[in-house]
Amino acid sequence: KTYTAITACYRMLKFGGFRRILFLVDRHNLATQAATEFGIFRLPDDGRQFTEVYTVDKLGRAGLKQSTEVVISTIQRVYAGLRGEAVPQGDDPHLDDFTPEAPVTVSYNPSMPPETFDLVIVDEAHRSIYGVWRGVLEYFDAHIVGLTATPGKQTFAFFQQNLVSEYTYPQSVADRVNVDFDL
């Protein structure tokens, strides 16, 4: 999923006229993992690393740098930033593991206006990231793409039944069997 998302980021930045993309996760360790994956991804046209061509930063104390093209963050950090709260640099379980009891509402923030991102990629979208956090996702005037290996009814509902790609378990087993026979 991450490889597919990074490929989409590359295509949107290079060919789609997009300026900034938010890669949204629900846990800090997934943000760290995503940053690593962006760093080792090689561009298909010339083999350079993604991070040699595009600036990738995790949302932290410095906020959004104007030069950053891909921002990686937990949804909790984005919400804190939208509220004008300080966002710590490193792992902060108190912040990154926070789940509100009721859906959040978001007000306009001039330091992170709705047009900040052209694309928001929601990793692990099957988790309740869109339930209580829906207000954060809908704040941005951006295309939203959800990634999940296990979509639920709520995930399909949030994305209005718009399924772009599906690779089922039976298909993966059949593909594995075909690969084994080809050897």
Short mmCIF file of C-alpha atoms in Angstrom, two decimals, residues 4-177:
data_model
loop_
_atom_site.label_atom_id
_atom_site.label_comp_id
_atom_site.label_asym_id
_atom_site.label_seq_id
_atom_site.Cartn_x
_atom_site.Cartn_y
_atom_site.Cartn_z
CA THR A 4 1.40 2.47 -4.28
CA ALA A 5 0.84 5.68 -2.29
CA ILE A 6 4.39 6.90 -2.91
CA THR A 7 4.02 6.16 -6.62
CA ALA A 8 0.80 8.20 -6.63
CA CYS A 9 2.57 11.05 -4.80
CA TYR A 10 5.36 11.04 -7.37
CA ARG A 11 2.93 11.11 -10.29
CA MET A 12 0.76 13.84 -8.78
CA LEU A 13 3.76 16.04 -7.93
CA LYS A 14 5.53 15.52 -11.24
CA PHE A 15 2.64 15.33 -13.69
CA GLY A 16 -0.54 16.36 -11.86
CA GLY A 17 0.31 19.91 -10.85
CA PHE A 18 0.03 19.08 -7.15
CA ARG A 19 2.15 21.17 -4.78
CA ARG A 20 1.72 19.51 -1.40
CA ILE A 21 0.46 16.14 -0.20
CA LEU A 22 -0.48 15.01 3.31
CA PHE A 23 0.24 11.37 4.15
CA LEU A 24 -1.94 10.77 7.18
CA VAL A 25 -1.55 7.94 9.68
CA ASP A 26 -3.10 7.21 13.05
CA ARG A 27 0.03 6.18 14.97
CA HIS A 28 3.48 7.76 15.23
CA ASN A 29 5.31 4.52 14.42
CA LEU A 30 3.45 4.40 11.09
CA ALA A 31 4.63 7.96 10.36
CA THR A 32 8.23 6.90 10.98
CA GLN A 33 7.77 3.83 8.80
CA ALA A 34 6.26 5.92 5.98
CA ALA A 35 9.13 8.44 6.16
CA THR A 36 11.59 5.56 5.78
CA GLU A 37 9.68 4.20 2.79
CA PHE A 38 9.65 7.60 1.06
CA GLY A 39 13.41 7.78 1.66
CA ILE A 40 14.19 4.47 -0.05
CA PHE A 41 11.70 4.75 -2.92
CA ARG A 42 13.45 5.09 -6.28
CA LEU A 43 11.84 7.22 -8.98
CA PRO A 44 10.91 5.22 -12.07
CA ASP A 45 12.28 7.73 -14.59
CA ASP A 46 15.86 8.20 -13.35
CA GLY A 47 16.34 5.97 -10.29
CA ARG A 48 16.97 8.78 -7.83
CA GLN A 49 15.51 8.51 -4.37
CA PHE A 50 12.17 10.26 -3.87
CA THR A 51 13.71 12.44 -1.15
CA GLU A 52 16.47 13.63 -3.49
CA VAL A 53 13.85 15.31 -5.66
CA TYR A 54 10.99 16.08 -3.25
CA THR A 55 11.06 17.36 0.31
CA VAL A 56 9.40 15.00 2.78
CA ASP A 57 8.92 16.06 6.42
CA LYS A 58 7.06 14.78 9.42
CA LEU A 59 4.82 17.37 11.05
CA GLY A 60 6.54 18.54 14.21
CA ARG A 61 7.48 21.55 16.27
CA ALA A 62 8.48 23.62 13.23
CA GLY A 63 5.01 23.26 11.71
CA LEU A 64 4.64 23.25 7.93
CA LYS A 65 7.69 24.37 6.02
CA GLN A 66 6.87 26.15 2.76
CA SER A 67 9.30 23.94 0.85
CA THR A 68 7.78 20.63 1.99
CA GLU A 69 5.99 18.72 -0.74
CA VAL A 70 4.99 15.65 1.29
CA VAL A 71 3.95 16.05 4.92
CA ILE A 72 3.70 12.90 7.00
CA SER A 73 1.69 13.14 10.18
CA THR A 74 -0.66 11.48 12.58
CA ILE A 75 -4.17 12.84 12.34
CA GLN A 76 -3.85 13.81 16.01
CA ARG A 77 -0.91 16.13 15.22
CA VAL A 78 -2.78 17.77 12.35
CA TYR A 79 -5.74 18.33 14.64
CA ALA A 80 -3.49 19.87 17.31
CA GLY A 81 -1.91 22.11 14.66
CA LEU A 82 -5.30 23.22 13.40
CA ARG A 83 -6.25 24.14 16.96
CA GLY A 84 -3.07 26.23 17.26
CA GLU A 85 -1.53 23.90 19.83
CA ALA A 86 2.18 23.11 19.98
CA VAL A 87 3.10 19.93 18.12
CA PRO A 88 6.11 18.10 19.62
CA GLN A 89 8.99 16.99 17.42
CA GLY A 90 9.31 13.37 18.47
CA ASP A 91 7.07 10.57 19.59
CA ASP A 92 4.44 11.69 22.08
CA PRO A 93 2.08 8.86 23.08
CA HIS A 94 -0.15 11.32 24.93
CA LEU A 95 -0.78 13.14 21.65
CA ASP A 96 -0.36 10.42 19.03
CA ASP A 97 -2.54 7.85 20.81
CA PHE A 98 -5.29 10.32 21.67
CA THR A 99 -8.80 9.38 20.54
CA PRO A 100 -11.59 11.82 21.33
CA GLU A 101 -14.85 10.58 22.77
CA ALA A 102 -16.93 12.51 20.23
CA PRO A 103 -16.36 13.67 16.65
CA VAL A 104 -14.03 16.66 16.44
CA THR A 105 -14.90 19.98 14.87
CA VAL A 106 -12.34 22.12 13.17
CA SER A 107 -12.32 25.89 12.71
CA TYR A 108 -10.40 27.89 10.16
CA ASN A 109 -6.71 28.27 10.92
CA PRO A 110 -4.77 30.78 8.79
CA SER A 111 -1.48 28.95 9.37
CA MET A 112 -3.01 25.80 7.83
CA PRO A 113 -5.84 26.94 5.53
CA PRO A 114 -8.10 24.42 3.77
CA GLU A 115 -6.10 24.73 0.54
CA THR A 116 -2.83 23.67 2.23
CA PHE A 117 -2.90 20.23 0.59
CA ASP A 118 -3.88 19.09 -2.87
CA LEU A 119 -4.11 15.45 -1.81
CA VAL A 120 -4.64 13.71 1.52
CA ILE A 121 -3.72 10.02 1.66
CA VAL A 122 -5.22 8.24 4.67
CA ASP A 123 -3.24 5.13 5.56
CA GLU A 124 -5.08 2.32 7.35
CA ALA A 125 -8.40 3.97 6.48
CA HIS A 126 -10.36 1.00 7.81
CA ARG A 127 -9.66 2.08 11.36
CA SER A 128 -12.07 4.58 12.80
CA ILE A 129 -9.83 7.40 11.57
CA TYR A 130 -12.74 8.85 9.60
CA GLY A 131 -15.31 8.53 12.43
CA VAL A 132 -14.26 10.90 15.19
CA TRP A 133 -11.63 12.49 12.95
CA ARG A 134 -13.89 13.13 9.95
CA GLY A 135 -13.86 16.89 10.65
CA VAL A 136 -10.09 16.99 10.10
CA LEU A 137 -10.35 15.18 6.77
CA GLU A 138 -13.21 17.33 5.55
CA TYR A 139 -11.49 20.57 6.62
CA PHE A 140 -9.05 20.35 3.74
CA ASP A 141 -10.11 21.23 0.20
CA ALA A 142 -8.19 18.27 -1.20
CA HIS A 143 -8.68 14.96 -2.90
CA ILE A 144 -8.80 12.18 -0.29
CA VAL A 145 -7.49 8.68 -0.95
CA GLY A 146 -7.90 5.91 1.61
CA LEU A 147 -5.60 2.91 1.86
CA THR A 148 -6.62 -0.25 3.64
CA ALA A 149 -6.22 -3.99 3.41
CA THR A 150 -9.46 -4.57 5.32
CA PRO A 151 -12.18 -2.11 4.32
CA GLY A 152 -15.38 -2.08 6.31
CA LYS A 153 -18.83 -0.74 5.51
CA GLN A 154 -17.97 2.61 7.10
CA THR A 155 -14.87 2.91 4.92
CA PHE A 156 -16.88 2.31 1.76
CA ALA A 157 -19.52 4.76 2.98
CA PHE A 158 -16.98 7.52 3.68
CA PHE A 159 -15.54 7.16 0.17
CA GLN A 160 -19.03 6.86 -1.38
CA GLN A 161 -18.45 3.29 -2.59
CA ASN A 162 -15.57 4.52 -4.77
CA LEU A 163 -13.24 1.54 -4.90
CA VAL A 164 -10.29 2.16 -7.21
CA SER A 165 -8.44 -1.10 -6.81
CA GLU A 166 -9.06 -4.39 -5.06
CA TYR A 167 -6.71 -7.31 -4.73
CA THR A 168 -8.57 -10.07 -2.95
CA TYR A 169 -7.10 -12.79 -0.82
CA PRO A 170 -8.31 -15.56 -3.19
CA GLN A 171 -6.67 -13.71 -6.08
CA SER A 172 -3.41 -13.37 -4.17
CA VAL A 173 -3.46 -17.12 -3.40
CA ALA A 174 -4.13 -17.91 -7.07
CA ASP A 175 -1.30 -15.58 -8.12
CA ARG A 176 1.04 -17.23 -5.62
CA VAL A 177 0.17 -20.69 -6.97
#
